[in-house]
Coordinates of C-alpha atoms in Angstrom, one line a residue:
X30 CA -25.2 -15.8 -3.8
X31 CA -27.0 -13.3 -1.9
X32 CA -29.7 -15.2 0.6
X33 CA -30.4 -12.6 2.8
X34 CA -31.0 -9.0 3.0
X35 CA -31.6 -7.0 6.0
X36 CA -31.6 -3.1 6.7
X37 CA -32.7 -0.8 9.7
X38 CA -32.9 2.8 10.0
X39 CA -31.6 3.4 6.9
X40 CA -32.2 6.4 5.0
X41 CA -35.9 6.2 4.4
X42 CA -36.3 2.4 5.7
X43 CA -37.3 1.5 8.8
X44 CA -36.4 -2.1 8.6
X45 CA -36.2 -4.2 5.8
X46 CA -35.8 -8.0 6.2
X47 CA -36.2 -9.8 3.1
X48 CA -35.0 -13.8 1.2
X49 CA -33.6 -13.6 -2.3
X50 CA -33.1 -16.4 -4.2
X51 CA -30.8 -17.9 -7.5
X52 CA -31.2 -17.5 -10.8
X53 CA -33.0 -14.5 -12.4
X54 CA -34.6 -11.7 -10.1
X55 CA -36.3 -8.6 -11.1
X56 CA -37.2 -5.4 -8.8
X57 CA -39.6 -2.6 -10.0
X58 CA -41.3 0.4 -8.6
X59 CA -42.2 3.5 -9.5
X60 CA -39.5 6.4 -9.6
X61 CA -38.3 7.6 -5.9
X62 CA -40.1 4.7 -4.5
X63 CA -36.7 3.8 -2.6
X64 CA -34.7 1.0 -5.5
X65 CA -31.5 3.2 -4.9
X66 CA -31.9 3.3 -1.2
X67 CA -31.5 -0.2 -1.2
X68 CA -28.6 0.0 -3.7
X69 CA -26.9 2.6 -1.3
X70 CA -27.1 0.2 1.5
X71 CA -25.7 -2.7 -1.0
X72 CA -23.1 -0.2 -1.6
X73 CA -22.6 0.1 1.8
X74 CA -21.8 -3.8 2.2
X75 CA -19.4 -3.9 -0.2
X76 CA -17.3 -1.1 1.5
X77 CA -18.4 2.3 0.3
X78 CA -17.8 5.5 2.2
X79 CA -20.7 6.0 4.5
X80 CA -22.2 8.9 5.7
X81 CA -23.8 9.3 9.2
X82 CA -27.0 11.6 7.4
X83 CA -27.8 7.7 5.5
X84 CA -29.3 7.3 8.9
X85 CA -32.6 7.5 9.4
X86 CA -33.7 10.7 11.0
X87 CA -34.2 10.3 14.7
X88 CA -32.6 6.6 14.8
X89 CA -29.2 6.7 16.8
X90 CA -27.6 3.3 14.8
X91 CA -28.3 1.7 11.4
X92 CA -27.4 -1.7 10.6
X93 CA -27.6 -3.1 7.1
X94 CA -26.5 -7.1 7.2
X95 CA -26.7 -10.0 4.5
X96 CA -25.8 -13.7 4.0
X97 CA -24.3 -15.4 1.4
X98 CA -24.0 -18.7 0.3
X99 CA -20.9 -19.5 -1.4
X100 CA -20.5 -23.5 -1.4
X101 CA -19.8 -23.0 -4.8
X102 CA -17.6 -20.4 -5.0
X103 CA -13.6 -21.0 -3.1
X104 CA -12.7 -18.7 -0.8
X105 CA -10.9 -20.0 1.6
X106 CA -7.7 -18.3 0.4
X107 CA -9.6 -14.9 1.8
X108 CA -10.4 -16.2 5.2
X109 CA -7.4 -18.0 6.0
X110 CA -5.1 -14.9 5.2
X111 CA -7.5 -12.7 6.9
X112 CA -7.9 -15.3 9.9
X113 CA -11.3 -14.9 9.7
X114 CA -14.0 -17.8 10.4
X115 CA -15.3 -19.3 7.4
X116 CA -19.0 -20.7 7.5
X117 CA -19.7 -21.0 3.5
X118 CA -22.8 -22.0 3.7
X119 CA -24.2 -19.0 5.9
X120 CA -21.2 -16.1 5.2
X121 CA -22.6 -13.1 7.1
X122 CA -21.0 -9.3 6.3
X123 CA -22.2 -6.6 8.6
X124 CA -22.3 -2.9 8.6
X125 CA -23.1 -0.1 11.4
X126 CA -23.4 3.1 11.1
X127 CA -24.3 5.6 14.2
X128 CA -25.5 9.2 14.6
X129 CA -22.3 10.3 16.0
X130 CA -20.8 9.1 12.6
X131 CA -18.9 6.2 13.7
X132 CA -18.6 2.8 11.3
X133 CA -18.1 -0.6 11.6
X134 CA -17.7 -3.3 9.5
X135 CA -18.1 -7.3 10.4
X136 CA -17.5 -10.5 8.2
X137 CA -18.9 -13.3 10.5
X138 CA -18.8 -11.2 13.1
X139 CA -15.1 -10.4 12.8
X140 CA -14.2 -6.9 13.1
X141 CA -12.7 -5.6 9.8
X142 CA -11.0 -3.1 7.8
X143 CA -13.3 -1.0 5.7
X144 CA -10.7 -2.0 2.9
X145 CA -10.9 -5.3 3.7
X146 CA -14.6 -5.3 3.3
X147 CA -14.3 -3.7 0.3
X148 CA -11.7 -6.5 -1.2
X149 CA -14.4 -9.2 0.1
X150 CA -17.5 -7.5 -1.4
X151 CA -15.5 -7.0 -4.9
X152 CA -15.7 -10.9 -4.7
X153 CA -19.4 -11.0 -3.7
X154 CA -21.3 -8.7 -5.6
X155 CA -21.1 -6.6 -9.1
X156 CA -23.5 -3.6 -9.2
X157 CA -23.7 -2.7 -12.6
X158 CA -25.3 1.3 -13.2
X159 CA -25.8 3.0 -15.9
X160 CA -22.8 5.1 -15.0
X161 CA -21.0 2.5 -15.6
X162 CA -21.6 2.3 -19.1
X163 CA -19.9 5.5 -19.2
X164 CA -16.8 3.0 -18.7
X165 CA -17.3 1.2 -21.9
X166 CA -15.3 4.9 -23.3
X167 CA -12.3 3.9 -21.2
X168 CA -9.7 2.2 -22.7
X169 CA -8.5 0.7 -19.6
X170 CA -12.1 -1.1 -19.0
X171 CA -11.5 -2.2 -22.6
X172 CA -8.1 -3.7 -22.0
X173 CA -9.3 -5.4 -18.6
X174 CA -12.1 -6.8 -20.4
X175 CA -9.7 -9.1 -23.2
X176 CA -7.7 -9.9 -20.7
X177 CA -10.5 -11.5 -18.5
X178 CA -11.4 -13.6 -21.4
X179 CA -8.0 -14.2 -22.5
X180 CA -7.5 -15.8 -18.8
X181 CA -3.8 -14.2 -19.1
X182 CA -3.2 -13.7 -15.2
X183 CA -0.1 -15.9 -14.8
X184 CA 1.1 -14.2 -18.2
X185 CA 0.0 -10.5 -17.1
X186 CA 1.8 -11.2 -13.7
X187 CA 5.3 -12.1 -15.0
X188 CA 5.0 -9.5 -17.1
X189 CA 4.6 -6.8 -14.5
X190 CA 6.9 -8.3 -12.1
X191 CA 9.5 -8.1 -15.3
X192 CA 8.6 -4.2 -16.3
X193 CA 8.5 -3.6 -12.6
X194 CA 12.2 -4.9 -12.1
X195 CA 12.8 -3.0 -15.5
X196 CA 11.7 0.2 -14.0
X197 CA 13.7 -0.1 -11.2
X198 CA 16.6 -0.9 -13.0
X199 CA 16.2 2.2 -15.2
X200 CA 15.6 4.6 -12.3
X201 CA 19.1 2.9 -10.6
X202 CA 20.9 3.7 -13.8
X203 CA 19.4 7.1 -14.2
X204 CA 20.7 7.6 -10.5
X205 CA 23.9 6.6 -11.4
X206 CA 24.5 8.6 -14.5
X207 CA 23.1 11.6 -12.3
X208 CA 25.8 10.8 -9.6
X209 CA 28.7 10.3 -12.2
X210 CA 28.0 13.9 -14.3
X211 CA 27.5 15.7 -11.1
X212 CA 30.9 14.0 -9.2
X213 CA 32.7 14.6 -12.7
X214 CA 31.9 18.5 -12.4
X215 CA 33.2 18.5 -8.7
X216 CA 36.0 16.0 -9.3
X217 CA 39.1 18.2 -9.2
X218 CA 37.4 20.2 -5.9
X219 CA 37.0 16.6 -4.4
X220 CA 40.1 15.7 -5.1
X221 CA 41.3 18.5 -3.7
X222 CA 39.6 18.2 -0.5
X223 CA 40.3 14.4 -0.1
X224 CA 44.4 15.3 -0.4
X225 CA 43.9 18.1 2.4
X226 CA 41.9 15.8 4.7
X227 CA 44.5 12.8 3.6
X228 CA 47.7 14.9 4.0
X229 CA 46.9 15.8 7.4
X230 CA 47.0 12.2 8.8
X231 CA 44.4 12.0 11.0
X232 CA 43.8 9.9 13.5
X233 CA 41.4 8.5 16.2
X234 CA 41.3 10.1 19.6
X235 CA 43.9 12.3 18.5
X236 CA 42.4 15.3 19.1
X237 CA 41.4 14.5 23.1
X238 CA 45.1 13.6 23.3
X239 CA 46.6 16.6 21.9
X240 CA 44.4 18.9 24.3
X241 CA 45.1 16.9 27.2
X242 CA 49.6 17.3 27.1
X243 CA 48.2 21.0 26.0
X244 CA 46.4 21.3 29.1
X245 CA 49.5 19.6 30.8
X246 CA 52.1 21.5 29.2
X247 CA 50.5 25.0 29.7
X248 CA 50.7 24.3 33.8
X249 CA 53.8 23.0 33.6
X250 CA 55.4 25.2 36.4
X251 CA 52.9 24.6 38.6
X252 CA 53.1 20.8 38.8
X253 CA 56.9 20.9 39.2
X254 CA 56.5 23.1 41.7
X255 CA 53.7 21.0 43.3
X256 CA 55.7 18.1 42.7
X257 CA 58.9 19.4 44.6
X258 CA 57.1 20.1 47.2
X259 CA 55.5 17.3 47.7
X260 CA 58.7 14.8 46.9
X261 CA 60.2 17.0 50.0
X262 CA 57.3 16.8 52.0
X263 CA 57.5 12.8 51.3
X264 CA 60.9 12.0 51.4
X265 CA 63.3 15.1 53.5
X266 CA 66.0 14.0 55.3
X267 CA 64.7 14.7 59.2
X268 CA 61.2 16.2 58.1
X269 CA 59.9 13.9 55.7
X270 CA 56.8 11.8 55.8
X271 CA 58.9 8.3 54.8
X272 CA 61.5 9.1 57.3
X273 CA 58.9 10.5 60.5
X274 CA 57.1 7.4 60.3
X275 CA 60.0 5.1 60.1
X276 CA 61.0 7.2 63.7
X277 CA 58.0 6.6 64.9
X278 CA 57.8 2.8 64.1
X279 CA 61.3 2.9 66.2
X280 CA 60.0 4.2 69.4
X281 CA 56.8 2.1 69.1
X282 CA 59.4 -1.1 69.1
X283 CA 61.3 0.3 71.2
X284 CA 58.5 -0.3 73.7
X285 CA 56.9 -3.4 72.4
X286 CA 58.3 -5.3 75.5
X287 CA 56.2 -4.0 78.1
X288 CA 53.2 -2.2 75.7
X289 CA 51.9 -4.9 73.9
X290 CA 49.6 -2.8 71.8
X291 CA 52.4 -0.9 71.0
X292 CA 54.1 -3.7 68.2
X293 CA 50.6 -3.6 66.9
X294 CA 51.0 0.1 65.8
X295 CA 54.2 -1.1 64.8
X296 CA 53.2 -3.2 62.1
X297 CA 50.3 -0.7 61.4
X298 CA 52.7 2.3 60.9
X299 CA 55.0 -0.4 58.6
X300 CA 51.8 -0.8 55.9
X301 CA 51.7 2.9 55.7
X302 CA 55.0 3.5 55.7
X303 CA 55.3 1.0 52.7
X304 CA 52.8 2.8 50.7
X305 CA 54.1 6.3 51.3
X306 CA 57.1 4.7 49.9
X307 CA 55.8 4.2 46.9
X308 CA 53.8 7.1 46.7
X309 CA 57.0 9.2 47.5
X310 CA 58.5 6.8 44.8
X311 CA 56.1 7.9 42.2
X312 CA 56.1 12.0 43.2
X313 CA 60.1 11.6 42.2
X314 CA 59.7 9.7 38.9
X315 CA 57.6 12.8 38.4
X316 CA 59.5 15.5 38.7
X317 CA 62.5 14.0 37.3
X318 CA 60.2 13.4 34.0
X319 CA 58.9 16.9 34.0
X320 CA 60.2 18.9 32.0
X321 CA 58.9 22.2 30.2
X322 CA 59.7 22.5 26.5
X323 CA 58.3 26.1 25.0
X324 CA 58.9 24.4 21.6
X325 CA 56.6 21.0 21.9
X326 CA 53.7 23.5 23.3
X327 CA 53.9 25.4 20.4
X328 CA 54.5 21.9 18.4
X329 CA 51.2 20.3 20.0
X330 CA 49.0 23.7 19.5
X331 CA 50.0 24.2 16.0
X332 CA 48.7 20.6 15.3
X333 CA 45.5 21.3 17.5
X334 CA 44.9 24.7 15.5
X335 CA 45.2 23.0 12.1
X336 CA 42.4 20.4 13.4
X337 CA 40.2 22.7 15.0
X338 CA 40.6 24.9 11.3
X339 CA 39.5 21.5 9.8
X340 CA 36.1 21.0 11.8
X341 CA 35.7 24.2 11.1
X342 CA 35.9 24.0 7.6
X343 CA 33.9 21.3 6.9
X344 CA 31.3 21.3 9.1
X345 CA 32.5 18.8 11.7
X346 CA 32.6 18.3 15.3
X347 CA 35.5 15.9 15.8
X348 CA 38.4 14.0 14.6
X349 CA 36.4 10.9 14.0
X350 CA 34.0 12.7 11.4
X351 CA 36.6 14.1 9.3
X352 CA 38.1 10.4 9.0
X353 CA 34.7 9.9 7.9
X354 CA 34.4 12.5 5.6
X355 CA 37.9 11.6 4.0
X356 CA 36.9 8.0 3.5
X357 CA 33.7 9.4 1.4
X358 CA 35.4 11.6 -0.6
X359 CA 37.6 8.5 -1.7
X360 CA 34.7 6.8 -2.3
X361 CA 33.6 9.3 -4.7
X362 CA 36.9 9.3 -6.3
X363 CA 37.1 5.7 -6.5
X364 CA 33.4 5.2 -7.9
X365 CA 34.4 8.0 -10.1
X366 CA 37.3 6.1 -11.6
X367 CA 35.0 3.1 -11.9
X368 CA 32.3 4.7 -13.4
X369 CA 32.5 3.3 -17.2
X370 CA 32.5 -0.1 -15.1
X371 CA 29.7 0.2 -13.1
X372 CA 27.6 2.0 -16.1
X373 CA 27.9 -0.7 -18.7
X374 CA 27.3 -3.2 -15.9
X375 CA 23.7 -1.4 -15.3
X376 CA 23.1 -0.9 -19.0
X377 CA 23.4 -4.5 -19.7
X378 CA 20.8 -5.6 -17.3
X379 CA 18.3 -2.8 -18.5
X380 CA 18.8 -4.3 -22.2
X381 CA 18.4 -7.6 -20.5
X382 CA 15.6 -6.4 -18.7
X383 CA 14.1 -4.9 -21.7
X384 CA 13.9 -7.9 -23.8
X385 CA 12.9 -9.9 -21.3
X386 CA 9.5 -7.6 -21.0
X387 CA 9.3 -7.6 -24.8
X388 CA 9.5 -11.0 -24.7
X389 CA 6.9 -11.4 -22.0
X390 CA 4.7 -8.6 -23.8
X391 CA 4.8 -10.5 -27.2
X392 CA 3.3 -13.2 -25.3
X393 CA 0.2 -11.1 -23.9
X394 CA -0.1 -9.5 -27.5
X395 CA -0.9 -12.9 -29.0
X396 CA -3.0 -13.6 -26.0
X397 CA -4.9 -10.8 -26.5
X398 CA -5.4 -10.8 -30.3
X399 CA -6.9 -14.6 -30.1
X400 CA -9.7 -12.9 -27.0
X401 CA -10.4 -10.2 -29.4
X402 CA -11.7 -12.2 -31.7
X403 CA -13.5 -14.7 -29.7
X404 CA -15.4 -11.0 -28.3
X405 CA -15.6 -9.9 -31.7
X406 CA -17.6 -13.4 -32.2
X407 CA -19.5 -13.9 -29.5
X408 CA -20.5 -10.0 -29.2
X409 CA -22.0 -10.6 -32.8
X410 CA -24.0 -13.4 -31.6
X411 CA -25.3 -11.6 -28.6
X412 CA -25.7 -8.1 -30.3
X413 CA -27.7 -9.5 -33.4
X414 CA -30.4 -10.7 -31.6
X415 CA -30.8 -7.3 -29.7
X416 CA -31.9 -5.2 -32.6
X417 CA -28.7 -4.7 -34.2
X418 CA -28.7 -6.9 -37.6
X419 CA -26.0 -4.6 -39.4
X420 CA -23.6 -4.8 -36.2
X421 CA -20.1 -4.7 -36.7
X422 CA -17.7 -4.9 -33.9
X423 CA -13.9 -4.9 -33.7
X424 CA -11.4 -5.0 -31.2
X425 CA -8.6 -3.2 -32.7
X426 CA -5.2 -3.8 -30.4
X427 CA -2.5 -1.2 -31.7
X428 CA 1.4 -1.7 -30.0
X429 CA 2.4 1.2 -28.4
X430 CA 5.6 1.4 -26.1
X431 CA 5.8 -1.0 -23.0
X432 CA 4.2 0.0 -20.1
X433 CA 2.7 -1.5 -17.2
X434 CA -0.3 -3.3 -18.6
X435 CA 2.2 -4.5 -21.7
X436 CA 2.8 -2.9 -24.8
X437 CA -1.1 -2.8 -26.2
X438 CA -3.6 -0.2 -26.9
X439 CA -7.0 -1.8 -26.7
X440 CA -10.3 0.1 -28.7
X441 CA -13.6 -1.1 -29.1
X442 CA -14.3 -0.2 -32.8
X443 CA -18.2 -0.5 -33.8
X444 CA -20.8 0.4 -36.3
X445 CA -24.1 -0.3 -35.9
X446 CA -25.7 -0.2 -39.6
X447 CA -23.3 -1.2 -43.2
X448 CA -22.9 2.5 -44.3
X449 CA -21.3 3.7 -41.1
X450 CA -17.7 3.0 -41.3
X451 CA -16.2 1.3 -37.8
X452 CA -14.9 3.8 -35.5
X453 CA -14.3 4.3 -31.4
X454 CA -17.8 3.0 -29.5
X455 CA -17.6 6.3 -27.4
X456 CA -17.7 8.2 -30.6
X457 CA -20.6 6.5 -32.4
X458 CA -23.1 4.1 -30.2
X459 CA -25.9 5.5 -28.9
X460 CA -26.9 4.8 -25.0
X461 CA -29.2 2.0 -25.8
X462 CA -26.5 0.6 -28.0
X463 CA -23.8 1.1 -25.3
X464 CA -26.2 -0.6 -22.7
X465 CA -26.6 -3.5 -25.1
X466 CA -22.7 -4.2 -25.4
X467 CA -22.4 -3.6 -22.0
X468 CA -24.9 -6.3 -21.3
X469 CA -23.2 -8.8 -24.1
X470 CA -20.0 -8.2 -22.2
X471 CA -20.9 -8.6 -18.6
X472 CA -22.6 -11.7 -20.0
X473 CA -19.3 -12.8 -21.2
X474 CA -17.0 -11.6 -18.3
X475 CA -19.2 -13.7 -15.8
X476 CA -18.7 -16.8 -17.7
X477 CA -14.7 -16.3 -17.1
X478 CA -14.8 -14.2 -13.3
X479 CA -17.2 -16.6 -10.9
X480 CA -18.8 -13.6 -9.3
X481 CA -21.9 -15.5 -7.7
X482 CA -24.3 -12.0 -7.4
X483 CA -24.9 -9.2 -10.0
X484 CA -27.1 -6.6 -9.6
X485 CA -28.6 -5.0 -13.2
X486 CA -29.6 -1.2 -12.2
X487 CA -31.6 -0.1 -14.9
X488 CA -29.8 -1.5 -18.1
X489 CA -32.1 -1.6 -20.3
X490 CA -32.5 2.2 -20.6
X491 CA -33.1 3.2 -24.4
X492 CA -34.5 -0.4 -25.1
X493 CA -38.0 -1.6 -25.3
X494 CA -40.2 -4.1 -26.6
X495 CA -38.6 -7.5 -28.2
X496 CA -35.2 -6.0 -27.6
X497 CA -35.5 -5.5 -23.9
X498 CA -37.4 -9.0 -24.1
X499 CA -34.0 -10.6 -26.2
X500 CA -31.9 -8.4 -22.8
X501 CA -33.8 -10.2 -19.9
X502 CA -33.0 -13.3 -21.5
X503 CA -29.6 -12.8 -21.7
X504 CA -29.7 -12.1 -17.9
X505 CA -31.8 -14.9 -17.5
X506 CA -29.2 -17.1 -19.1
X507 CA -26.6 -15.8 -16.9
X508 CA -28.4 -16.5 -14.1
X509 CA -28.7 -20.4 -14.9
X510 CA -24.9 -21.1 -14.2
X511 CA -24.2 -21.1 -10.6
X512 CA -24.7 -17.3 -10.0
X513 CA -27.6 -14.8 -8.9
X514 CA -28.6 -12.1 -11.3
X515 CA -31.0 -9.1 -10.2
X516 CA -32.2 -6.6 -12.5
X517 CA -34.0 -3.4 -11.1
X518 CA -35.9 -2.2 -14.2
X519 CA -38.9 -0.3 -15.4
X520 CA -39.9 -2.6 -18.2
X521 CA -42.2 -4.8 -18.3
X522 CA -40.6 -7.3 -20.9
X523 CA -37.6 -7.8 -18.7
X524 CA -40.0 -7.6 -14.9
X525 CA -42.0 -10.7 -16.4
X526 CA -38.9 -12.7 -17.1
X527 CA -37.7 -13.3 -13.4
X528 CA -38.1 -16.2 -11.4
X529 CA -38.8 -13.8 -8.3
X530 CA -40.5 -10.7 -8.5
X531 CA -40.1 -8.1 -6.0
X532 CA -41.2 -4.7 -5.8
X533 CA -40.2 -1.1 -3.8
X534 CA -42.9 0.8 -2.7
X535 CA -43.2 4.1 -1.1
X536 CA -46.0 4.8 1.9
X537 CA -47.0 7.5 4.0
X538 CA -47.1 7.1 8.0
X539 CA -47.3 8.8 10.8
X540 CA -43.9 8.5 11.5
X541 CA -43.2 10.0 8.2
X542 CA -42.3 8.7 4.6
X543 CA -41.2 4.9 4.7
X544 CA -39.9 2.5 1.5
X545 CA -40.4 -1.2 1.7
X546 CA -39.7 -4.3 -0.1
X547 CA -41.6 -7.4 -1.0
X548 CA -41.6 -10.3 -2.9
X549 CA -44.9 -10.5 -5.0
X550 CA -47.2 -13.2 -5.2
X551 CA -48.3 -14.3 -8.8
X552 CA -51.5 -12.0 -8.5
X553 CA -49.8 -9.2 -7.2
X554 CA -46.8 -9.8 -10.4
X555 CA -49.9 -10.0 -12.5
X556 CA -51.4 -6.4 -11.3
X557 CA -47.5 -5.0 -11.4
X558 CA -46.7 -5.9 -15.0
X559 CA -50.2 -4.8 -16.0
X560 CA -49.8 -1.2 -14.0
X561 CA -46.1 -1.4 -16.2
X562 CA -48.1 -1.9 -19.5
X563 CA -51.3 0.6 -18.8
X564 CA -50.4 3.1 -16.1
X565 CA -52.2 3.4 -12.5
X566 CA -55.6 2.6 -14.6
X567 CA -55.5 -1.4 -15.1
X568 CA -57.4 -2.4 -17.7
X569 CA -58.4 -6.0 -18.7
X570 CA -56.4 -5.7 -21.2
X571 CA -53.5 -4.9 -19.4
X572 CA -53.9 -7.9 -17.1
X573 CA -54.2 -10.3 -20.3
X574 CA -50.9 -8.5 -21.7
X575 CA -49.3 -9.2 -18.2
X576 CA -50.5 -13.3 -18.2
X577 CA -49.3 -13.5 -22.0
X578 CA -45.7 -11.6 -20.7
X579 CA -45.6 -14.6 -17.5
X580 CA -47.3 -17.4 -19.6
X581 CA -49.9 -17.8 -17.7

């Protein structure tokens, strides 16, 4: 529950630091006194969009924090996903706000994710506002609301993990049956391109090899001629390299005797002459191996040209991708062929698919039907004793195909008098009848979600008297079971019925217009509920009206 509330520099409060307690709490004040400030800043908390002109005007930050207590309520899930420190008997969430329109959020004083606040604060608090009523004509809000008192979530879950599987599957085989029309239309062109591609037997690094013997073959001349030359240079009878040094290495020896050194340069001149040997070897293998053949040039370009027309062709920049290309187009071909296959195959796990959801759906139907009535019955009880002797309430739940929430159309059906037949609440109830069911349902949902603080703003709107009396004690009874209600309200019948009283005010200073909060003593609860009954002029019997209305 919500223990703490403070604000600063927010909107038209200049701080605000105030102790709220269980049970049942009402706020009052008069219109524009500042109750939706404080709701804004609530708002705030729980992870709504802020807005740097919230901030009170000259302040550079605003800071709105609270505290909750939630021994009672497990959330340990939350903070151990989130890594976040738990305290539960002091949980503080934080936000700031600054001039230059910067935010930041903290749960116990971890930085967090304005989303992440959000998901926390949809676990903390439930504002309920009139314009929410507006979603009692949704048929969504209708359908959430039996499946919060069927308790179906394990159901509801396999369910959607089945349809979502389902959907999938669908889209897969829609693919498929895409692929198949469209390959059939193009199957004799990709044939036709796979046999070209095929036919020309293609194959890696082919195309670097063929360019090189073309490079080769067009300068064939020139290497013999470089070659002769150099096998003469290397290995001529009196002029050659081989046969110089092996003259030279003879006068060298020749003087070894008496010039030491010189039978080093002996064996020197050997290890050279050795490998001029073989290089001289190599220059002769050479020439005798090269040869020029017109025909195999025009042999290697013609295959070249056809490869280089195939690139071109189809958008390639080398041998490799063609193979690629070829190896698709069989593909196609192949999957093609095996199409009927792979069709039923995917047909046969949609139909599984299918009944497996149906299956699953059946369940939630039954699910469903038994909440309805237990609403229907309990909404009945709750209704009658807010005016409405003649009520009738149904909740009508019509199959339609599956979808993601199940194969179920949920409507609220109601008449409030015998004569009227039943027909769509958004059709018929009025807005004090739509804030009554509202009321009877949130009464019912909080039994079945344990959401420890809701906030009531101005729900009893179109009530009065014994009915808005019979509506603050419904919230007074929710209160009692381990969870804070608040309602702000302009009645007195529902402002007397709270175990804590507080009440917004609006006062003039000379730093400008200022709203505050306080918690009222029983005198000043007595002169509040009497100004509710009689105006700004409190008469005495206004103040006996506001004893009777507190039992006092």
């Amino acid at each position: 529950m919500l223990k703490q509330l403070y604000i600063k520099n927010y909107a038209l409060i200049d701080l605000l630091d105030i102790e709220l307690y269980p049970g049942f709490s009402v706020i009052t004040g008069e219109t524009g006194a500042g109750k939706s400030i404080i709701l804004g800043a609530i708002g705030l908390l729980l992870g709504q969009r802020a807005d740097s002109k919230s901030i009170k005007a000259g302040a550079e930050k605003c800071i709105i924090e609270a505290h909750f207590d939630l021994t009672r309520y497990n959330m340990d899930a939350f903070f151990e996903e989130n890594e976040i420190e738990q305290d539960a008997e002091d949980t503080i969430i934080r936000r700031e706000l600054t001039a230059a329109g910067k935010s930041r959020a903290f749960i116990n004083d971890t930085p967090v994710s304005l989303s992440m606040l959000k998901e926390f604060g949809e676990q903390l608090v439930d504002v309920h506002s009139q314009h929410q009523n507006l979603l009692l004509q949704k048929q969504d809000f209708q359908l959430n609301v039996v499946d919060i008192i069927a308790n179906e979530q394990k159901e509801l879950t396999a369910y959607q993990q089945t349809y979502s599987e389902l959907q999938a599957a669908k889209h897969q085989l829609q693919t498929l049956k895409d692929d198949i029309e469209r390959n059939r239309q193009n199957q004799d062109f990709l044939q036709f391109q796979y046999e070209e591609l095929e036919n020309a037997h293609l194959m890696e690094g082919e195309q670097e090899e063929l360019e090189q013997q073309s490079e080769t073959m067009e300068h064939a001349e020139d290497i013999k001629t470089a070659l002769y030359e150099a096998d003469n240079a290397l290995y001529g009878e009196q002029t050659g390299a081989v046969s110089q040094v092996r003259t030279a290495q003879n006068a060298l020896n020749s003087i070894s005797q008496v010039l030491p050194k010189a039978g080093n340069l002996t064996e020197r001149l050997e290890s050279c002459r050795i490998e001029l040997k073989d290089i001289a070897d190599e220059v002769s293998t050479l020439l005798e191996n090269t040869d020029f053949d017109p025909s195999e040039l025009d042999h290697v370009n013609d295959r070249l040209d056809h490869i280089y027309e195939l690139e071109k062709k189809y958008h390639t920049e080398n041998v490799s991708e063609l193979i690629t290309l070829r190896d698709g187009l069989k593909q196609k071909l192949n999957n093609i062929e095996n199409s009927d296959e792979a069709l039923a195959k995917l047909e046969a796990s949609c139909q599984k698919l299918c009944a497996d959801c149906q299956k699953l759906a059946d369940v939630l139907t039954k699910l469903r039907k038994k909440a309805g009535k237990e609403i229907e019955g309990q909404l009945l009880q709750r209704l009658v004793p807010l005016g409405m002797p003649n009520v009738r309430f149904e909740v009508s739940i019509a199959k339609r195909e599956l979808g993601k929430t199940g194969q179920d159309e949920v409507s609220f059906l109601f008449s409030a008098n015998t004569s009227t037949p039943l027909q769509s609440i958004a059709q018929v109830a009025s807005g004090g009848e739509i804030a009554r069911v509202m009321l009877s349902l949130k009464a019912m949902i909080s039994g079945a979600v344990k959401l420890p603080t809701i906030i009531f703003d101005e729900i009893d709107t179109g009530v009065s008297g014994k009915i808005a009396e019979k509506m603050a004690d419904i919230m007074k009874e929710m209160g009692q079971t381990e969870r804070q209600v608040i309602s702000i309200t302009h009645l007195p019948q529902i402002a007397s019925k709270g175990s804590h009283h507080y009440r917004v005010s609006k006062e003039e200073t000379a730093q400008g217009t200022i709203s505050q909060m306080q918690e009222l003593s029983q005198d000043e609860r007595i002169n509040e509920i009497a100004q509710m009954l009689s105006g700004s002029n409190v008469t005495d019997a206004a103040i006996q009206n506001a004893k009777e209305l507190l039992k006092i």
